Coordinates of C-alpha atoms in Angstrom, one line a residue:
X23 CA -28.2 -18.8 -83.0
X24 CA -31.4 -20.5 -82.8
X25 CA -33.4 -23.2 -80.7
X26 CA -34.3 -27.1 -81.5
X27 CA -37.7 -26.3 -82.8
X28 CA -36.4 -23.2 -85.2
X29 CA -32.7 -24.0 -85.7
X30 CA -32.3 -21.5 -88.3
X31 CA -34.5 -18.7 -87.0
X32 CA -31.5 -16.1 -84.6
X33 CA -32.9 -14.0 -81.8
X34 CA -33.5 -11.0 -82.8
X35 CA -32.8 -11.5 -86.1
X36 CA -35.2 -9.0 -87.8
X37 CA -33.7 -6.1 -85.5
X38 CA -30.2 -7.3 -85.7
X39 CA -30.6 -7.0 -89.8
X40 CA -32.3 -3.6 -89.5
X41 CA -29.4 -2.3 -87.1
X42 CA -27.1 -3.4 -89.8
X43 CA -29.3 -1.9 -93.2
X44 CA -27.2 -4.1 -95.9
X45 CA -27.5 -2.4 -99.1
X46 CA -26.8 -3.4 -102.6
X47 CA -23.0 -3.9 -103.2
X48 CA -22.0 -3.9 -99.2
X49 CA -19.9 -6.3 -97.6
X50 CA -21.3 -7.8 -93.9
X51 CA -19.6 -10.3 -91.5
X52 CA -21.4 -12.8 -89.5
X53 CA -18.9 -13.2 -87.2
X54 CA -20.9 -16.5 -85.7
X55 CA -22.4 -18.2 -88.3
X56 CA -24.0 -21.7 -86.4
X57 CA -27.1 -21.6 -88.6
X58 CA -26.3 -19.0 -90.5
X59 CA -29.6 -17.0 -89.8
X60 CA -28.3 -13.5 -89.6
X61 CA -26.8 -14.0 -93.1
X62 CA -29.9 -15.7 -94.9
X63 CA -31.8 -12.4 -93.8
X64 CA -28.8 -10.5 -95.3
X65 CA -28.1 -12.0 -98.4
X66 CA -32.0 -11.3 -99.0
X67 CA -30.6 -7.4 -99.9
X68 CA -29.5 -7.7 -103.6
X69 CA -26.0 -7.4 -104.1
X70 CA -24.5 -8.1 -100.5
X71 CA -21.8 -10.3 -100.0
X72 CA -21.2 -12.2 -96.9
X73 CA -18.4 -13.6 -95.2
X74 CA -19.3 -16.1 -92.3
X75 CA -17.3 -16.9 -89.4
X76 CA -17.3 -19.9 -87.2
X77 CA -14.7 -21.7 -84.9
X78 CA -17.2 -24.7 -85.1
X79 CA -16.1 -27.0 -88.4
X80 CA -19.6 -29.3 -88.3
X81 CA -21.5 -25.8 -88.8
X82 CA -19.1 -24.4 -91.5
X83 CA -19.8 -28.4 -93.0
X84 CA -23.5 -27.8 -92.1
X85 CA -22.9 -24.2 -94.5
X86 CA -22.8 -26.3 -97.9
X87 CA -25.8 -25.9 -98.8
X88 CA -26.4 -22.1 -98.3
X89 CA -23.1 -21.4 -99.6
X90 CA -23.9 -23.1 -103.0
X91 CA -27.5 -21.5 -103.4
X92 CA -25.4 -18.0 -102.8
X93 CA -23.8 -18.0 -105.8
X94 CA -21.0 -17.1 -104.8
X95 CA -22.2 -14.2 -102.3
X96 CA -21.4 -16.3 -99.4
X97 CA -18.2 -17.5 -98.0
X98 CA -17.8 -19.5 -94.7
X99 CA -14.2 -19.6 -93.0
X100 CA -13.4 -21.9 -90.1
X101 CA -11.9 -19.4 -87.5
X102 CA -12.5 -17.7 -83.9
X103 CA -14.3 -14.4 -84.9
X104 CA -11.7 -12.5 -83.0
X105 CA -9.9 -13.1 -85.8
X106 CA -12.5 -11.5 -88.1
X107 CA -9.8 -8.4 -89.1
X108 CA -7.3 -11.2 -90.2
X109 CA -10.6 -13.5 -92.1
X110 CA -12.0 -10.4 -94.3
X111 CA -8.4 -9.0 -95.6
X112 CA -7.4 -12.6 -96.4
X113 CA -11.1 -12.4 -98.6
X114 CA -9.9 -9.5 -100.3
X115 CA -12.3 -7.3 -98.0
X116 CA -10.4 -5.5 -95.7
X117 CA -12.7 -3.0 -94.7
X118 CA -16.7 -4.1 -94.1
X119 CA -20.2 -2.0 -94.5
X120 CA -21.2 -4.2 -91.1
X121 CA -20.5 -6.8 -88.6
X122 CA -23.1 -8.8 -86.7
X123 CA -22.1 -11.3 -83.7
X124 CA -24.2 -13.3 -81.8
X125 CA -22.6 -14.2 -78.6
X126 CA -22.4 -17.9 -76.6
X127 CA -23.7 -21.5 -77.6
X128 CA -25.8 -22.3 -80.5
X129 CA -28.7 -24.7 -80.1
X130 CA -26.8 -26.9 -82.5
X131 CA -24.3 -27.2 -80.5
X132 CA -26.1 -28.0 -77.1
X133 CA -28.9 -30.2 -78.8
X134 CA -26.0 -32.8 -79.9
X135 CA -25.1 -35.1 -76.9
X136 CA -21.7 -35.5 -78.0
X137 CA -20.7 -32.0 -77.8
X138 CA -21.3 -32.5 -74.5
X139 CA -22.5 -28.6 -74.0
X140 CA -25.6 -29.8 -71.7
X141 CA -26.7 -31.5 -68.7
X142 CA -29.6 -32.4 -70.7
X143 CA -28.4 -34.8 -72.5
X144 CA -25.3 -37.3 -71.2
X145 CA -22.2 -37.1 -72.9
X146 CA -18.5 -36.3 -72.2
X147 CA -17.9 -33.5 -71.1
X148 CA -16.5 -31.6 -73.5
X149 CA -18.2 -28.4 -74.5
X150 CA -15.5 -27.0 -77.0
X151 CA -16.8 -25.0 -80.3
X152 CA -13.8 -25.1 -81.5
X153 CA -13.2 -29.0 -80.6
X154 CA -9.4 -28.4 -79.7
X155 CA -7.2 -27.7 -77.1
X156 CA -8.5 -28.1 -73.3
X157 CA -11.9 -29.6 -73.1
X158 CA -14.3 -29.0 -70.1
X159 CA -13.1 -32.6 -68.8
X160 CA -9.6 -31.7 -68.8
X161 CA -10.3 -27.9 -67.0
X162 CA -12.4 -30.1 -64.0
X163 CA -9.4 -33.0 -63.7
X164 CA -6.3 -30.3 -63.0
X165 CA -7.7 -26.8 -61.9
X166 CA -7.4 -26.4 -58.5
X167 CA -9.9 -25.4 -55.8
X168 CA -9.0 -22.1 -55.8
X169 CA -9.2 -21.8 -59.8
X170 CA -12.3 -23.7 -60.3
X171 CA -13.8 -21.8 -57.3
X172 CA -13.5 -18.3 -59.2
X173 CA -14.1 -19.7 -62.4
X174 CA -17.6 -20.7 -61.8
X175 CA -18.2 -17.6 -59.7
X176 CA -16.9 -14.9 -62.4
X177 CA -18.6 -16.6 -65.5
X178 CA -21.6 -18.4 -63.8
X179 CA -22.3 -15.8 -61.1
X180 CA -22.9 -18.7 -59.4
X181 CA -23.2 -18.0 -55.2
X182 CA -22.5 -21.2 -54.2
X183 CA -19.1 -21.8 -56.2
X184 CA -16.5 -22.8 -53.4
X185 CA -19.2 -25.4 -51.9
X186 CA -19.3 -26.7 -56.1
X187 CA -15.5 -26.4 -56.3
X188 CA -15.1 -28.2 -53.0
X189 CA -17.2 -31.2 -54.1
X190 CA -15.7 -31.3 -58.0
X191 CA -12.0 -31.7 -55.9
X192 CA -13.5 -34.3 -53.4
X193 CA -15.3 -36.3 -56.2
X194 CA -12.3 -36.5 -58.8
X195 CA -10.3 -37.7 -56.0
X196 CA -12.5 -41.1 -56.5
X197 CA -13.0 -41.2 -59.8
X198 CA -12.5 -39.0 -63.0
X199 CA -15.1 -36.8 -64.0
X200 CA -15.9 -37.2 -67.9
X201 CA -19.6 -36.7 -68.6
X202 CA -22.2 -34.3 -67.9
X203 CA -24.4 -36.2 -66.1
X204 CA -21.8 -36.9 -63.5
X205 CA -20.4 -33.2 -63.0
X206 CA -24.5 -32.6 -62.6
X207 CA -25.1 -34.9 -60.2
X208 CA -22.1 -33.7 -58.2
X209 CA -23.4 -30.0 -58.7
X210 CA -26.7 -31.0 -57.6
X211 CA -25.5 -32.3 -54.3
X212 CA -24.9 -29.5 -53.1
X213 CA -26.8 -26.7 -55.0
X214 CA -30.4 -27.5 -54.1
X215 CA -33.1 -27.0 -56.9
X216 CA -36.0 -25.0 -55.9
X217 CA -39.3 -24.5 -57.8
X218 CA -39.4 -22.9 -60.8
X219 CA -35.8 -22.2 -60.9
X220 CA -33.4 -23.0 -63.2
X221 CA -31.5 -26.5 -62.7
X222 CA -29.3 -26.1 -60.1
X223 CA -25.7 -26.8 -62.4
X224 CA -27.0 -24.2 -65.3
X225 CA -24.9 -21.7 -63.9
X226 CA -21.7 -24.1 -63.2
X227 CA -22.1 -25.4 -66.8
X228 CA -22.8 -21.6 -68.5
X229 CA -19.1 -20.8 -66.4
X230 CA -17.5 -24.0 -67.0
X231 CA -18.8 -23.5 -71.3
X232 CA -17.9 -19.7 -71.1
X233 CA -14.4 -20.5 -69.8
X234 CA -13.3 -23.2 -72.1
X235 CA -14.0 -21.7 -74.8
X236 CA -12.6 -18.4 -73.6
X237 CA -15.6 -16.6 -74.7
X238 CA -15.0 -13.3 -72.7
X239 CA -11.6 -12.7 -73.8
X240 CA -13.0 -13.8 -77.6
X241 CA -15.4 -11.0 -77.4
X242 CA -13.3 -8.3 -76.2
X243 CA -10.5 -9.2 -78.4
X244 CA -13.5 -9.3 -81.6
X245 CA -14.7 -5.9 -80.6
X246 CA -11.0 -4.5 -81.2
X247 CA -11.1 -6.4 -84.3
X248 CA -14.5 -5.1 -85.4
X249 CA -13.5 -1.0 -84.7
X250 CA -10.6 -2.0 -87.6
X251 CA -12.1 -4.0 -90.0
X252 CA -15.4 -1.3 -90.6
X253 CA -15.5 1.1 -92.6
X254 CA -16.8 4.9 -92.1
X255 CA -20.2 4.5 -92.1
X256 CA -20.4 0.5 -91.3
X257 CA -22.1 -0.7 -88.7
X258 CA -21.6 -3.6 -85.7
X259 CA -24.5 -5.1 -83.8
X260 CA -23.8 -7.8 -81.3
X261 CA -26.5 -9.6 -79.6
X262 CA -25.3 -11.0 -75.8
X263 CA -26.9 -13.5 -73.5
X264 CA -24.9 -12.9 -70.5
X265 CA -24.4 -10.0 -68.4
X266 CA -20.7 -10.1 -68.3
X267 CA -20.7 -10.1 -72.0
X268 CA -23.3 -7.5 -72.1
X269 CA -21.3 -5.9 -70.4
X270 CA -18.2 -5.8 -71.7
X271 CA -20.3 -4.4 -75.3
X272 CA -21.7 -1.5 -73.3
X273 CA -18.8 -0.4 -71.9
X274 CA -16.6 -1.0 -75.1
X275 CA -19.1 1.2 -76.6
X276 CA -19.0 4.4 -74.3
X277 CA -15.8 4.4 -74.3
X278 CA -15.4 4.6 -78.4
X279 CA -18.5 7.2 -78.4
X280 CA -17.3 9.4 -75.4
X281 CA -16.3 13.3 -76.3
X282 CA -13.9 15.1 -74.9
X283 CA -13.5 14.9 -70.9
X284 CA -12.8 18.0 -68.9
X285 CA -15.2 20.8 -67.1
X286 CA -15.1 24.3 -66.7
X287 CA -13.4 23.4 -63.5
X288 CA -10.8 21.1 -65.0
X289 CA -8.6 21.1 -68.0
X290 CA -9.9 19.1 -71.3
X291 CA -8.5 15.9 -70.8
X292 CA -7.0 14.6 -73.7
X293 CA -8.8 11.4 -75.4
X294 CA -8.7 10.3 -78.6
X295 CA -11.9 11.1 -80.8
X296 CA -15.2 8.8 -81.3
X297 CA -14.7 6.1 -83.4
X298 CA -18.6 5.1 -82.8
X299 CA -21.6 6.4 -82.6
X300 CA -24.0 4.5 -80.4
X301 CA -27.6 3.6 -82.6
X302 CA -29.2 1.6 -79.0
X303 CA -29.3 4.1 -76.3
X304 CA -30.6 1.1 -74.4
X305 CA -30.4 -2.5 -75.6
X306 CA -33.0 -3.9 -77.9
X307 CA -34.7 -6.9 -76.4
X308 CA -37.2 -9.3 -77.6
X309 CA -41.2 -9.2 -77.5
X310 CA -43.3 -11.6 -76.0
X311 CA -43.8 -13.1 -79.2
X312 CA -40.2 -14.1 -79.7
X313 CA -39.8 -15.2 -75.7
X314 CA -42.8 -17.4 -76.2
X315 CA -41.1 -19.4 -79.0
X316 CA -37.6 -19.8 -77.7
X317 CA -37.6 -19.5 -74.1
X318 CA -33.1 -18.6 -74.8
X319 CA -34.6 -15.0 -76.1
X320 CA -35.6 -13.6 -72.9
X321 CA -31.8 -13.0 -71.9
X322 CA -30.8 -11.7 -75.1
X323 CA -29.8 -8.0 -75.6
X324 CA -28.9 -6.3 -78.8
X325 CA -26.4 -3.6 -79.0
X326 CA -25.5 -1.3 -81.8
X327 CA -23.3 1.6 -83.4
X328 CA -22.1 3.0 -86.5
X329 CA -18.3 3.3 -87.1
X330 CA -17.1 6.9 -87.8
X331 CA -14.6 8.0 -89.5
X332 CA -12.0 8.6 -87.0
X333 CA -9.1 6.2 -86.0
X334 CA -9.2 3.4 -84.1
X335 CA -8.6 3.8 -80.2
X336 CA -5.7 1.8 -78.5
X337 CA -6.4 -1.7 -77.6
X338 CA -6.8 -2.8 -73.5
X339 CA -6.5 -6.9 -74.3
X340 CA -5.8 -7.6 -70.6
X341 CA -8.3 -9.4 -69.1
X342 CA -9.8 -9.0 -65.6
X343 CA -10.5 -12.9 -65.4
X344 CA -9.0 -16.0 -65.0
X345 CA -7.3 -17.1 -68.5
X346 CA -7.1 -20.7 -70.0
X347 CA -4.2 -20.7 -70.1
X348 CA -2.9 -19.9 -66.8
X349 CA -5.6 -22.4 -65.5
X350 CA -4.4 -24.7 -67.4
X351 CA -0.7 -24.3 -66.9
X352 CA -1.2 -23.5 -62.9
X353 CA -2.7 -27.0 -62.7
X354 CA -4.2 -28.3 -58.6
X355 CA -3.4 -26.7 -55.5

């Protein structure tokens, strides 16, 4: 993902491609293309082949151009990259040499108006990647309270979500609430900005994006994905933004390179064996240099493993968050 002023530069992108060592002949997913950053650097090894990933349908559009200078190296499939199992098989690759993700918004995305991703820049209020199903409009017209309450707590860590829930009820009472600049006014109302802060609805927006797009449950479902899809040997990196999804990598992590429980106290406890090794004992983050030129680096963290060659683990899908769907379906209270 990259910024206005180096669209097709990712953070971390030198360290993400080192994590992942293509070699001549491998096969490597970038599970979330935008820009398509990760895979330039990539397809710079002689002989990969990549297969990009991207819910978004303006940046697999945007992908023409790099796809044709590929020669035929580079293939860009419209999907959610939880999906990225299903994507490679159906590409004749069903097992990978390495998987790189890059987790949240692209600057493409929030830089266009009409996306409506940022309180930046007025638009509707939209902010789907995908640009289907229940847009951030629709989530703020029928969640109730309650919902919208927790939603913007768990995803935005924001500490003043019931008196932001309250006033989103009290304000769609009036009048519908359908652009950004609106839902920030109402955020700003009663979140007071302080100096050299962030604006005060970042955190409602960051929840509000995160939840739409059900980026948690995309992430947890893709690591799943990723443990099946790599072969012995391959290698996943995933750089986060956010702690929740940071997160969520670390601890999907430990739990696929954890040995054998048990003490000399207790019986062994039976676990099934390591299906990664963990190359990032703690996350990679960027250096001054890169913070300087996109201010979006200094949150990012970079995480990585190497598969081995043991099966995959079971798969825990439930979520301990609210869903879309249920949202959605619940409707005001």
């Amino acid at each position: 993902m990259s910024t206005a002023s180096s669209r097709h530069i990712s953070v971390l992108g030198r360290e993400a491609v080192e994590f992942l060592a293509p070699r001549d002949g491998g096969v490597y997913v970038d599970a979330t293309f935008g820009a398509g950053g990760y895979s330039k650097r990539i397809l710079e090894a002689a002989g990969t082949r990549v297969i990009g990933i991207d819910r978004d349908r303006t940046a697999v559009a945007e992908a023409f151009d790099l796809v044709e200078r590929a020669e035929g190296r580079l293939t860009v499939v419209q999907d959610r990259f939880s999906n990225l199992a299903e994507v490679c098989a159906a590409e004749g690759a069903p097992q990978v040499d390495g998987i790189v993700m890059d987790i949240g918004v692209s600057s493409m995305q929030l830089d266009r108006a009409e996306r409506g991703f940022s309180f930046r820049h007025d638009g509707p209020l939209d902010m789907r990647m995908g640009q289907d199903g229940a847009s951030a409009a629709d989530v703020v017209a029928v969640a109730s309270e309650k919902d919208l309450a927790n939603i913007i707590y768990i995803f935005g860590e924001e500490r003043h979500s019931r008196a932001v829930a309250r006033a989103i009820v009290k304000a769609r009472q009036e009048n519908p609430i359908v652009t950004t600049k609106v839902l920030a006014d109402i955020v700003s109302s009663v979140v007071r900005a302080r100096p050299n802060e962030i604006h005060p609805a970042t955190r409602t927006f960051q929840a509000l994006r995160i939840f739409v797009n059900e980026e948690l449950d995309e992430l947890q479902t893709a690591l799943h994905a990723s443990e099946r899809a790599l072969k012995p040997g391959g290698r996943l990196v995933v750089v986060s933004f956010h702690s929740l999804e940071d997160r969520i990598v670390k601890n999907f992590l430990a739990a696929r390179a954890k040995q054998g429980g048990g003490s000399r106290h207790l019986p062994e406890v039976e676990q099934a064996a390591p299906s990664f090794e963990i190359l990032t004992k703690r996350p990679v983050v960027a250096n001054d240099n890169e913070t300087a030129a996109n201010p979006r680096a200094r949150s990012a963290k970079l995480r990585a493993a190497q598969r081995t060659a043991n099966p995959s683990h079971h798969e825990d899908t439930t979520f301990d968050w609210p869903t879309l769907r249920s949202v959605m379906k619940g409707g005001r209270s």
